[in-house]
Tab-separated table of C-alpha atoms in Angstrom:
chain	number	residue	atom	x	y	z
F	281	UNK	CA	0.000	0.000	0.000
F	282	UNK	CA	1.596	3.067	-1.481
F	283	UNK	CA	0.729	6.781	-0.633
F	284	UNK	CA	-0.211	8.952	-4.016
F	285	UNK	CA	3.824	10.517	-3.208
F	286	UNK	CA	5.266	6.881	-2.590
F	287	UNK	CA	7.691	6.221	-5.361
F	288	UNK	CA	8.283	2.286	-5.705
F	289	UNK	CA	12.477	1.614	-5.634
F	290	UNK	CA	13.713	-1.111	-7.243
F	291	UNK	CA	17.022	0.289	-6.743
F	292	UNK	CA	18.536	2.739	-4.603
F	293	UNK	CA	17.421	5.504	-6.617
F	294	UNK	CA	13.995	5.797	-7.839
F	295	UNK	CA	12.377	7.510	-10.757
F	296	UNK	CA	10.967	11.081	-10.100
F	297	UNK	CA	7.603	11.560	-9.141
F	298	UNK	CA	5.410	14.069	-11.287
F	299	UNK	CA	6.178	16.952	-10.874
F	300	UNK	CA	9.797	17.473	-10.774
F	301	UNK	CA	11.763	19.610	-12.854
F	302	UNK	CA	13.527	17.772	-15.957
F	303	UNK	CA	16.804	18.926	-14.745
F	304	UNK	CA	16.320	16.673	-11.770
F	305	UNK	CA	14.821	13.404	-13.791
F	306	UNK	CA	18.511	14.028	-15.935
F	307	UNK	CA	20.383	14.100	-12.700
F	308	UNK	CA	18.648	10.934	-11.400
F	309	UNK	CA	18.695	9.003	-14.741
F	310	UNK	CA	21.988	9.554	-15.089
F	311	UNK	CA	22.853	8.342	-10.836
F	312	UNK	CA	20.814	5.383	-11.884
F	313	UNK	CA	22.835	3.957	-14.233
F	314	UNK	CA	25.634	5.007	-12.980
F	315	UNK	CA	24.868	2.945	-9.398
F	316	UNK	CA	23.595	0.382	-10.696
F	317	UNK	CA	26.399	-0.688	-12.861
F	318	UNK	CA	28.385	-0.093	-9.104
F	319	UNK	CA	26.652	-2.157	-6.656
F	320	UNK	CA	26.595	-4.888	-9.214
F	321	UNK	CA	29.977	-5.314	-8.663
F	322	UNK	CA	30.493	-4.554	-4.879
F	323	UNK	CA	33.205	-6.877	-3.702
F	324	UNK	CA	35.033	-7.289	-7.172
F	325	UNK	CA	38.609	-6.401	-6.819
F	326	UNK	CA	39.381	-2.711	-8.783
F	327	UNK	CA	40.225	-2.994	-12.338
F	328	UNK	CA	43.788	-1.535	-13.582
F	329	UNK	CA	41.651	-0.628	-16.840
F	330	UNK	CA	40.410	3.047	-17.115
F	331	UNK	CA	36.807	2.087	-15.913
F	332	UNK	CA	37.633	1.483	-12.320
F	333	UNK	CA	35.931	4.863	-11.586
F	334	UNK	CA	32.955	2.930	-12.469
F	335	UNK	CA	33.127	0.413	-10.378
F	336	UNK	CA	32.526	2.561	-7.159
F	337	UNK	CA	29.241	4.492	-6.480
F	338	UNK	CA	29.232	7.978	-8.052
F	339	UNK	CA	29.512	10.469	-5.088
F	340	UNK	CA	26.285	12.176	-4.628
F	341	UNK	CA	25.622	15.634	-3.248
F	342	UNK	CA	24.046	16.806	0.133
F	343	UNK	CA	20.167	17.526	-2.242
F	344	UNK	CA	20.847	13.774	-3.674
F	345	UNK	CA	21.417	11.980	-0.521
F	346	UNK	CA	18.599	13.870	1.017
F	347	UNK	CA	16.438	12.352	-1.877
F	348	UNK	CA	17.822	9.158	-1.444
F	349	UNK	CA	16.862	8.670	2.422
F	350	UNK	CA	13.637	10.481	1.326
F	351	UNK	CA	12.723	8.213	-1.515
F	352	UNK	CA	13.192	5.236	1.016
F	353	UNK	CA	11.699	6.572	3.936
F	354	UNK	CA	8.109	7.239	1.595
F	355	UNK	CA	7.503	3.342	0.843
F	356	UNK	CA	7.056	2.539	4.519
F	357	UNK	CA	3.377	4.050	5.194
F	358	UNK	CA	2.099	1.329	7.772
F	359	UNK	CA	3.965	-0.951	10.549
F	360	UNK	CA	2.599	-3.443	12.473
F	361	UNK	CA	5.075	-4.936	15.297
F	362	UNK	CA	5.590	-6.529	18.530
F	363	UNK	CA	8.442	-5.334	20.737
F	364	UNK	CA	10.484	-5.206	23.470
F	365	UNK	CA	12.240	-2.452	24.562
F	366	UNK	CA	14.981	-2.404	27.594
F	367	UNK	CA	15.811	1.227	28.869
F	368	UNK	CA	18.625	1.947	31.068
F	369	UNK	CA	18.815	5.421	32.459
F	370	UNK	CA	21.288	6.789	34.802
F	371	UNK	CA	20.242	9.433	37.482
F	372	UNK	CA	22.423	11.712	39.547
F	373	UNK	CA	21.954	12.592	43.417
F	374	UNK	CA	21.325	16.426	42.103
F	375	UNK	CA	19.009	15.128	39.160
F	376	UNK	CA	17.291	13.372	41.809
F	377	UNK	CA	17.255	16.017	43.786
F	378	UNK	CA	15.684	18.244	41.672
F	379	UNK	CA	12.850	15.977	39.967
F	380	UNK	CA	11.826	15.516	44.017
F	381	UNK	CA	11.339	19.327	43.714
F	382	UNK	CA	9.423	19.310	40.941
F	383	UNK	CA	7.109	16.700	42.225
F	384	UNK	CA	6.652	18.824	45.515
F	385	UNK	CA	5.400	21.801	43.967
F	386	UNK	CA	3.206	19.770	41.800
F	387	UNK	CA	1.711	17.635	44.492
F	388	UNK	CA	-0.705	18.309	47.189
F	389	UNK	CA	0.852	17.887	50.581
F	390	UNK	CA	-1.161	15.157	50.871
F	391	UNK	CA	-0.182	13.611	47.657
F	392	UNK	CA	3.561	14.015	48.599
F	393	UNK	CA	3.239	12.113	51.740
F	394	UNK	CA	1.563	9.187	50.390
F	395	UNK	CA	4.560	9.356	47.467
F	396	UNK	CA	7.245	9.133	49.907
F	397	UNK	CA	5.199	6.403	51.964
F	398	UNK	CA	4.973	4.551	48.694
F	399	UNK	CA	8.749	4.824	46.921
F	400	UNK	CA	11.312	6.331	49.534
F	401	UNK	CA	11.551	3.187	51.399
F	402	UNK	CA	12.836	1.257	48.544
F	403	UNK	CA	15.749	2.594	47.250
F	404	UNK	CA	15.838	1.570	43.739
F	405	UNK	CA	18.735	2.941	41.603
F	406	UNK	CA	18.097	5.092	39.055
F	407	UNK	CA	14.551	6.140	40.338
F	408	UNK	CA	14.873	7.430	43.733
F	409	UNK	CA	18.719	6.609	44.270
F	410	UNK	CA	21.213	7.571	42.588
F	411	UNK	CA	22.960	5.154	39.802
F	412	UNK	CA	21.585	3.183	36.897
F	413	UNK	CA	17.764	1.637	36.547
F	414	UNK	CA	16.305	-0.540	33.704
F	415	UNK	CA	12.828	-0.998	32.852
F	416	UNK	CA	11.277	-3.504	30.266
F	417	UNK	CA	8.398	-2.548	28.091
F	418	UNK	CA	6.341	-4.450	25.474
F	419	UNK	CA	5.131	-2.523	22.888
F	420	UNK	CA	2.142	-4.034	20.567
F	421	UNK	CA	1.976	-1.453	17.882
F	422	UNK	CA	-0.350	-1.178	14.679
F	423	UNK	CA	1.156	1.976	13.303
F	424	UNK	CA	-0.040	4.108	9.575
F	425	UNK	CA	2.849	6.566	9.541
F	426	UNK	CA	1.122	9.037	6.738
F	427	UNK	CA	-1.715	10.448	8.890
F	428	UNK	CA	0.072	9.635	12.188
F	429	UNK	CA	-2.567	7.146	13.287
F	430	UNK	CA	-1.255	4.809	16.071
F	431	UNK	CA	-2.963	1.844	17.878
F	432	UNK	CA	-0.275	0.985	20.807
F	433	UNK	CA	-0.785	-1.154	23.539
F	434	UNK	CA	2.194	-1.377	26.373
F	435	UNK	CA	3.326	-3.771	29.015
F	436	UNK	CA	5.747	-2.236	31.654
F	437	UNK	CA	7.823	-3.737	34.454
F	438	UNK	CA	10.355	-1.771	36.753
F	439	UNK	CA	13.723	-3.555	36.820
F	440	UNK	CA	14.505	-2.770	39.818
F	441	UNK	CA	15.908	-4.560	43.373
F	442	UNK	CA	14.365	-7.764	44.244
F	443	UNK	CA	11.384	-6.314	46.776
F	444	UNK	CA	10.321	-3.768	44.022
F	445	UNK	CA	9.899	-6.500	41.651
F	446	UNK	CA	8.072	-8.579	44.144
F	447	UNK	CA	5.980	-5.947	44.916
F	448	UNK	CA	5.035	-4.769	40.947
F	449	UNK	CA	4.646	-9.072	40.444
F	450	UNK	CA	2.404	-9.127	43.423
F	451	UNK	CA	-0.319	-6.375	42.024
F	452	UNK	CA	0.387	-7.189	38.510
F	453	UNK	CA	1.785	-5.147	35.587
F	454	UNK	CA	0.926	-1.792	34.287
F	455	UNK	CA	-1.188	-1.561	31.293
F	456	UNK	CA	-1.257	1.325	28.897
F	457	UNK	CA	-3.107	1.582	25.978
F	458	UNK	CA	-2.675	4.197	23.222
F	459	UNK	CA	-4.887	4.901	20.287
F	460	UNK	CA	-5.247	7.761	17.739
F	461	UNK	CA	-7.879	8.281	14.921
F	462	UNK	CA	-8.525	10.630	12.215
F	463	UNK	CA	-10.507	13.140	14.969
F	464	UNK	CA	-9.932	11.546	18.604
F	465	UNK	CA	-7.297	10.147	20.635
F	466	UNK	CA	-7.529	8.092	23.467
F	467	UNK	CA	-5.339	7.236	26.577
F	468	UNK	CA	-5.768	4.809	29.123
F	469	UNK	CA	-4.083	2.981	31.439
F	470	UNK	CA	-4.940	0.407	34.158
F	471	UNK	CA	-3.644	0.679	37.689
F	472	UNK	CA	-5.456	-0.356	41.097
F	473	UNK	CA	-7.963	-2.169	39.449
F	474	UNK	CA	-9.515	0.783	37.599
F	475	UNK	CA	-9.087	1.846	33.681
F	476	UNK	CA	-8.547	5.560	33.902
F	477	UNK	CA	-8.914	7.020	30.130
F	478	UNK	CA	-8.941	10.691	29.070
F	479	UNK	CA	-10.399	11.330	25.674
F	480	UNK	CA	-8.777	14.610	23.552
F	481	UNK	CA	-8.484	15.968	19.388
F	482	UNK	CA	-4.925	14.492	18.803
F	483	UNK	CA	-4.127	18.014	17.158
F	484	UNK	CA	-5.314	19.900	20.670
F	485	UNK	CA	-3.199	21.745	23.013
F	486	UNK	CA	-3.012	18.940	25.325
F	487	UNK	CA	-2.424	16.015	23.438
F	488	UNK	CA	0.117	17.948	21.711
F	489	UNK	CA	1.791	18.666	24.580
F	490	UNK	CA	2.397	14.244	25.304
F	491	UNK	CA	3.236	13.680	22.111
F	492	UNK	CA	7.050	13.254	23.068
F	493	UNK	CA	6.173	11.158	25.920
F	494	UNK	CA	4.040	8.692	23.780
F	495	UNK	CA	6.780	8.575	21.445
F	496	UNK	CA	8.921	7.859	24.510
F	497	UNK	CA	7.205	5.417	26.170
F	498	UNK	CA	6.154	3.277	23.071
F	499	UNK	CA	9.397	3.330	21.439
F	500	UNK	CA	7.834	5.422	18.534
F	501	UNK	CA	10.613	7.841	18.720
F	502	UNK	CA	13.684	5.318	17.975
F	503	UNK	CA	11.072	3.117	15.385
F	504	UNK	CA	10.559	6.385	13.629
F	505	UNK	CA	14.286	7.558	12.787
F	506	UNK	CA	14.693	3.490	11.703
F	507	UNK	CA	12.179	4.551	9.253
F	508	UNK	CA	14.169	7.741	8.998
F	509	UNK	CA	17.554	8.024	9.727
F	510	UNK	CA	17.796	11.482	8.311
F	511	UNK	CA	15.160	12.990	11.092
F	512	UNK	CA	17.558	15.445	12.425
F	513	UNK	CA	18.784	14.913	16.003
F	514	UNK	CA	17.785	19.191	16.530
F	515	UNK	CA	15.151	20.909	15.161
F	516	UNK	CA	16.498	23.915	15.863
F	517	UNK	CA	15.027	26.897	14.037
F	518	UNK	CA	18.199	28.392	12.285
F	519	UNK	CA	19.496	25.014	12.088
F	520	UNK	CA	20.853	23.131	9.150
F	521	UNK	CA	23.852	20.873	7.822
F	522	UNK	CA	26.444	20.480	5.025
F	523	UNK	CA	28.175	17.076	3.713
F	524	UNK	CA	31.692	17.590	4.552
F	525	UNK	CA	32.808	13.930	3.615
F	526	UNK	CA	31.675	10.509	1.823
F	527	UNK	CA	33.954	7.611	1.663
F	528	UNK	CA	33.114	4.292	-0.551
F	529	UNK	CA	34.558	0.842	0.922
F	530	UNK	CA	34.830	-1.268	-2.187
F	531	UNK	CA	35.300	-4.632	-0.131
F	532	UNK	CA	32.096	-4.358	2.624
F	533	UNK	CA	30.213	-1.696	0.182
F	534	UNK	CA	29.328	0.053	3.290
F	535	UNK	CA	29.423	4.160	2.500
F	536	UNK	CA	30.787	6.698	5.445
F	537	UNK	CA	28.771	10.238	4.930
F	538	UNK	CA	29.926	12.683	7.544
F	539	UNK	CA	28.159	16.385	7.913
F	540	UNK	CA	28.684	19.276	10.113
F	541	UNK	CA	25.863	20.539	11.569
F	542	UNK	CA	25.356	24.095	11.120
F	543	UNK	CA	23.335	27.525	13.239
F	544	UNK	CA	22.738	30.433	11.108
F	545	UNK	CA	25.304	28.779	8.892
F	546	UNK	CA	28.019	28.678	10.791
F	547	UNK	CA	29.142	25.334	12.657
F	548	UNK	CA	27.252	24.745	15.845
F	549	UNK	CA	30.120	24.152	18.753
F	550	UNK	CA	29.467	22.131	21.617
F	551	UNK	CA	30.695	21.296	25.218
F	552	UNK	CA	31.099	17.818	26.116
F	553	UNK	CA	31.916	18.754	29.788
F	554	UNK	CA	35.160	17.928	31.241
F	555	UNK	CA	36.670	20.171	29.502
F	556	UNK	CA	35.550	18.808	25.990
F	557	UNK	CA	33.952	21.484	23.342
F	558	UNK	CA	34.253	21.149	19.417
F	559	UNK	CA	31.889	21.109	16.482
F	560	UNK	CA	29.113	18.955	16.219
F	561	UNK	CA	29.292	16.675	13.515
F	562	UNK	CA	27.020	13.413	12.272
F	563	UNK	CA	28.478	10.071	10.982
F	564	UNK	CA	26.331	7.602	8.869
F	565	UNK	CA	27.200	3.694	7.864
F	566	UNK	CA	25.102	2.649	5.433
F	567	UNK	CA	24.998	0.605	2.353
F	568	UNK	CA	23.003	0.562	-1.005
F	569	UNK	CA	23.644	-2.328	-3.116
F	570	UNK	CA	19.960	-4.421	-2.832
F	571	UNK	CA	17.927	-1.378	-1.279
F	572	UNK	CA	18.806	0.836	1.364
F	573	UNK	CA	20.224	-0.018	4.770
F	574	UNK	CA	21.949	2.390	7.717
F	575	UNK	CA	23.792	0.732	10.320
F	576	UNK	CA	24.484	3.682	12.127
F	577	UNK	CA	23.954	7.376	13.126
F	578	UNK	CA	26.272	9.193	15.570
F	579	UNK	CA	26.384	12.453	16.716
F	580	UNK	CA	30.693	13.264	17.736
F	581	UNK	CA	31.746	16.150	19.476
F	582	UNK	CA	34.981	17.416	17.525
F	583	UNK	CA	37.731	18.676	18.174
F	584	UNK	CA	40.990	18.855	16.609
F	585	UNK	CA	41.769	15.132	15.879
F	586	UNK	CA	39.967	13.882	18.940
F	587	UNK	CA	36.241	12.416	18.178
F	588	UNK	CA	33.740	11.740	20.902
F	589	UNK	CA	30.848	9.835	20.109
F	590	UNK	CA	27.981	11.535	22.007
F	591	UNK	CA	25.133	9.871	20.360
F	592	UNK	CA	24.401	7.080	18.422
F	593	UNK	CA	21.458	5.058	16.988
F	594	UNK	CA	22.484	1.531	15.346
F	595	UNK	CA	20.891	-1.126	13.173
F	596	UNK	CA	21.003	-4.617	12.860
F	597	UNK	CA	19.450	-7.587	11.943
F	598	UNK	CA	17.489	-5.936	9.006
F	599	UNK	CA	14.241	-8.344	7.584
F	600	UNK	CA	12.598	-7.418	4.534
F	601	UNK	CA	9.180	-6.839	4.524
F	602	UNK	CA	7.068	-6.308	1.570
F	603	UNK	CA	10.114	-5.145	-0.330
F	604	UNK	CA	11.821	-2.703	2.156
F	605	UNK	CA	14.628	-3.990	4.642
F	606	UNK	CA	14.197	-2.823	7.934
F	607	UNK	CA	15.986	-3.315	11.141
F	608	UNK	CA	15.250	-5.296	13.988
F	609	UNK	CA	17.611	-4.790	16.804
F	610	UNK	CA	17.416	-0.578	17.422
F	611	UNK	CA	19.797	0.700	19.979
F	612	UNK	CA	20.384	4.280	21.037
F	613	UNK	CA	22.535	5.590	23.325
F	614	UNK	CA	23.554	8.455	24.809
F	615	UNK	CA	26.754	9.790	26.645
F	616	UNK	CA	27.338	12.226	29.440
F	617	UNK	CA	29.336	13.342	32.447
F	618	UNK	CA	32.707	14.457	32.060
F	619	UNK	CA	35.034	13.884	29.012
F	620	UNK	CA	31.434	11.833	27.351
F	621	UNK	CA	32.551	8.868	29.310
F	622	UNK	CA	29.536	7.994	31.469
F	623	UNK	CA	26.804	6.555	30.060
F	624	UNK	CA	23.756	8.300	30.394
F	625	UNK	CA	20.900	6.525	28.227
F	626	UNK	CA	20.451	3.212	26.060
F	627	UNK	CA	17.597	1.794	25.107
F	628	UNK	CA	17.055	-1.342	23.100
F	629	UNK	CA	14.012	-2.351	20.735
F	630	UNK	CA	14.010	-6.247	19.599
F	631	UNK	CA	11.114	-6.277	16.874
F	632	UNK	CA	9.852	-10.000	17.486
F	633	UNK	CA	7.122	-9.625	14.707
F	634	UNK	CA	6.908	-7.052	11.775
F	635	UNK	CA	4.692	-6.582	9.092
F	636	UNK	CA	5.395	-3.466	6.887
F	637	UNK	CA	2.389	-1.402	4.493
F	638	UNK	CA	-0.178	-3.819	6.391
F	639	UNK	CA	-3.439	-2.310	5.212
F	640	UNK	CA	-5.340	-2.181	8.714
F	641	UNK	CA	-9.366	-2.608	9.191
F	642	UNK	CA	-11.262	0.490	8.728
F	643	UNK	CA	-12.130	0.570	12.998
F	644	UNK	CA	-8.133	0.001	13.916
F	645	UNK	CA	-7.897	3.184	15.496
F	646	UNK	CA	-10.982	3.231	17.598
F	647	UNK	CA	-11.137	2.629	20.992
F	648	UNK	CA	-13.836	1.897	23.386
F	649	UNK	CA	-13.359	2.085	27.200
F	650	UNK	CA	-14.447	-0.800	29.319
F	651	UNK	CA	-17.116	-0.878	32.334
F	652	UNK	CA	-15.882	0.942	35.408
F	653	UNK	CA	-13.475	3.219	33.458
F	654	UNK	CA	-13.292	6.431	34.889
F	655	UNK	CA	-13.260	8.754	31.453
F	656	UNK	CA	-12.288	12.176	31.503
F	657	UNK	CA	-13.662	14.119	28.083
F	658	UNK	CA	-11.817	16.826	26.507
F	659	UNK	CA	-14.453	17.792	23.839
F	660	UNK	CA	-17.217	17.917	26.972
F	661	UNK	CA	-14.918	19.168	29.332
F	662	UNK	CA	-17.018	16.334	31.465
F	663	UNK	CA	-15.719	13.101	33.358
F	664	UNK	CA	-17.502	9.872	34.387
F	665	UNK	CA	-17.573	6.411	35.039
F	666	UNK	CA	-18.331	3.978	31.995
F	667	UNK	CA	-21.826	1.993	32.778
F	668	UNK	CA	-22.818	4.020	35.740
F	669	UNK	CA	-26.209	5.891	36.157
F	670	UNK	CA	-24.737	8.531	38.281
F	671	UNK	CA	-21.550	10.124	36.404
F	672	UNK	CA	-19.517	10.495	39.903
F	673	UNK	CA	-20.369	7.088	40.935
F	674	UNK	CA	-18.445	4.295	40.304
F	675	UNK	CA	-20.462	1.614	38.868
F	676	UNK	CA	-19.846	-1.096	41.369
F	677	UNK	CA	-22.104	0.815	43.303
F	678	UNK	CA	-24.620	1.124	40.802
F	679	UNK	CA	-27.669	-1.504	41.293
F	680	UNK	CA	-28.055	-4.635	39.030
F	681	UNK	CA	-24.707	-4.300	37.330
F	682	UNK	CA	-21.863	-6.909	36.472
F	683	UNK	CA	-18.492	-6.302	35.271
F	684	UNK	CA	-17.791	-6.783	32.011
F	685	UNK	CA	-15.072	-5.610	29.310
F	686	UNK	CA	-11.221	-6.100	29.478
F	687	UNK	CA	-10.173	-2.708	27.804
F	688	UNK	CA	-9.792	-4.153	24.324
F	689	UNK	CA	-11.461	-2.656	21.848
């Protein structure tokens, strides 16, 4: 299932949509051929003959490659996946410190008591103490990329010490469901028993405002740049790049692009703490022969002759789905601390099932809340309890009433 903009690639380079300029469709014909006759003969030692040149990938510039990762990045319009993501996150004592601020300011005095009755006892790192904490989600996601309609479901357990995970075993896992439709978006999630679900326009001020923690907590965010690897890691206003370097290996066919990243066109400089500061530049591995792949996107810090990785999404283990390779082992991580040497974030996504351009049901991204939910609407302004007669009464109190529904849809 193609958008009316897809462009189907049978190799690297596809032909123009309608539309473009026939300067471009002569630049592109010409990259064609010339690539084709190149990956054809990745691995074949060079040639002492005059065609060598040939034999390598013409160099393409910055508007090409942009097409390129474009072009591929338009076929995939649906994904349907199961995964499991590990996150480990590293928090400091003053990071700590200052998210229990936070939380007191937001929180009734009432509310803060019963928090610290709850969590401070257990000292689990990376929560409440300070050090490194891992938490396990399972993501079931039904996903059509072109109008941004998601159906996610999620699974989440705390890795934490041994009484924590006792404790989280004991009452069972948390349960969050995510859905968004053409006009409505739904979010619920189950804890004490109870389905809580608030109901909002996915364009609105306030669903607008969780977008980044959706795409956090369901793994969207490092799914989406494996669809994309060219998503900038800034979208800074003034901000833009320039390819500074591409480098061909004949023998693995893998392709080095490097870029410096630019701010109101002048190279964007950054500290790395310890010390550290240099220009920001981003490092791709990728390879074309038989469609697409990138292995790798890194952010470094720069400076002089000395590179420091600072962030990195990698690749592996691509399947191909309905003609596209894509990647089922995501990883990104992310350094901090001083000199870049401390870990400060990596999260892993193992796809376990994949189907790409799945053409879903036409109800997918509807969602009904079950009996007993407590529902909070944003187009009413109104909140109630699913299957009660009295809106503020939870229906277990309601006469002649049995509980039924599971939160599926």
């Amino acid at each position: 299932m193609l958008s009316k903009n897809s462009v189907s690639l049978g190799s690297p380079f596809a032909p123009v949509v309608a539309g473009r300029t026939g300067e471009v469709r002569r630049t592109l014909a010409i990259l064609i051929v010339c690539t084709v006759a190149s990956v054809s003969r990745v691995g074949a030692s060079p040639s002492r003959s005059g065609d060598a040149g040939r034999r390598i990938p013409a160099k393409l510039n910055q508007s090409q490659w942009r097409f390129v990762f474009k072009a591929a990045a338009r076929r995939i319009v649906s994904l349907h996946l199961a995964a499991l993501i590990t996150t480990r996150t590293y928090l400091s004592r003053s990071q700590i410190s200052a998210l229990d601020d936070i939380r007191r300011k937001t929180m009734t005095p009432g509310e803060w008591e019963r928090y610290q009755r709850k969590y401070n006892p257990v000292l689990v790192p990376g929560f409440n103490f300070p050090g490194y904490g891992t938490q396990v989600t399972s993501v079931h996601l039904k996903w059509e990329i072109a109008p941004r309609r998601i159906y996610a479901k999620r699974i989440f357990v705390f890795g934490g010490n041994r009484r924590q995970l006792r404790e989280l075993r004991a009452s069972g896992p948390e349960i969050a469901i995510w859905v968004v439709g053409q006009n409505r978006e739904w979010y619920a999630r189950l804890g004490n028993g109870t389905w809580s679900v608030s109901i909002h326009r996915p364009n609105g001020a306030w669903a607008s405002a969780r977008w980044p923690e959706r795409y956090s907590t369901f793994g969207l965010k490092d799914i989406l740049h494996a669809v994309d690897p060219w998503r900038p890691f800034s979208k800074h206003i003034h901000q833009s790049h320039r390819l500074i370097k591409q480098k061909y290996n004949p023998q693995t066919g893998i392709i080095k692009l490097v870029y410096c990243d630019l701010r109101k066109g002048k190279p964007v400089v950054v500290s790395g703490g310890g010390g550290l500061r240099g220009k920001w530049e981003v490092r791709y591995d990728l390879k074309l022969a038989g469609g697409l792949r990138v292995y790798s996107k890194t952010a470094d810090v720069v400076e002089g002759s000395t590179r420091v990785p600072m962030y990195e999404l990698s690749f592996r283990r691509f399947q191909k789905s309905s003609g596209v390779w894509f990647p089922t082992r995501i990883r990104e991580r992310l350094w901090s601390g001083r000199q870049l040497k401390r870990m400060e974030f990596d999260a892993k996504v193992k796809i376990q099932h994949l189907i790409v351009n799945e053409i879903f049901p036409r109800h997918s991204f509807r969602y009904v809340p079950p009996f007993g939910a407590s529902v909070y609407d944003g187009f009413t302004k109104t909140s109630y309890y699913v299957g009660s007669r009295h809106p503020n009464v939870p229906p277990a109190m309601a006469p002649d009433r049995k509980r039924e529904g599971d939160g599926k849809k």
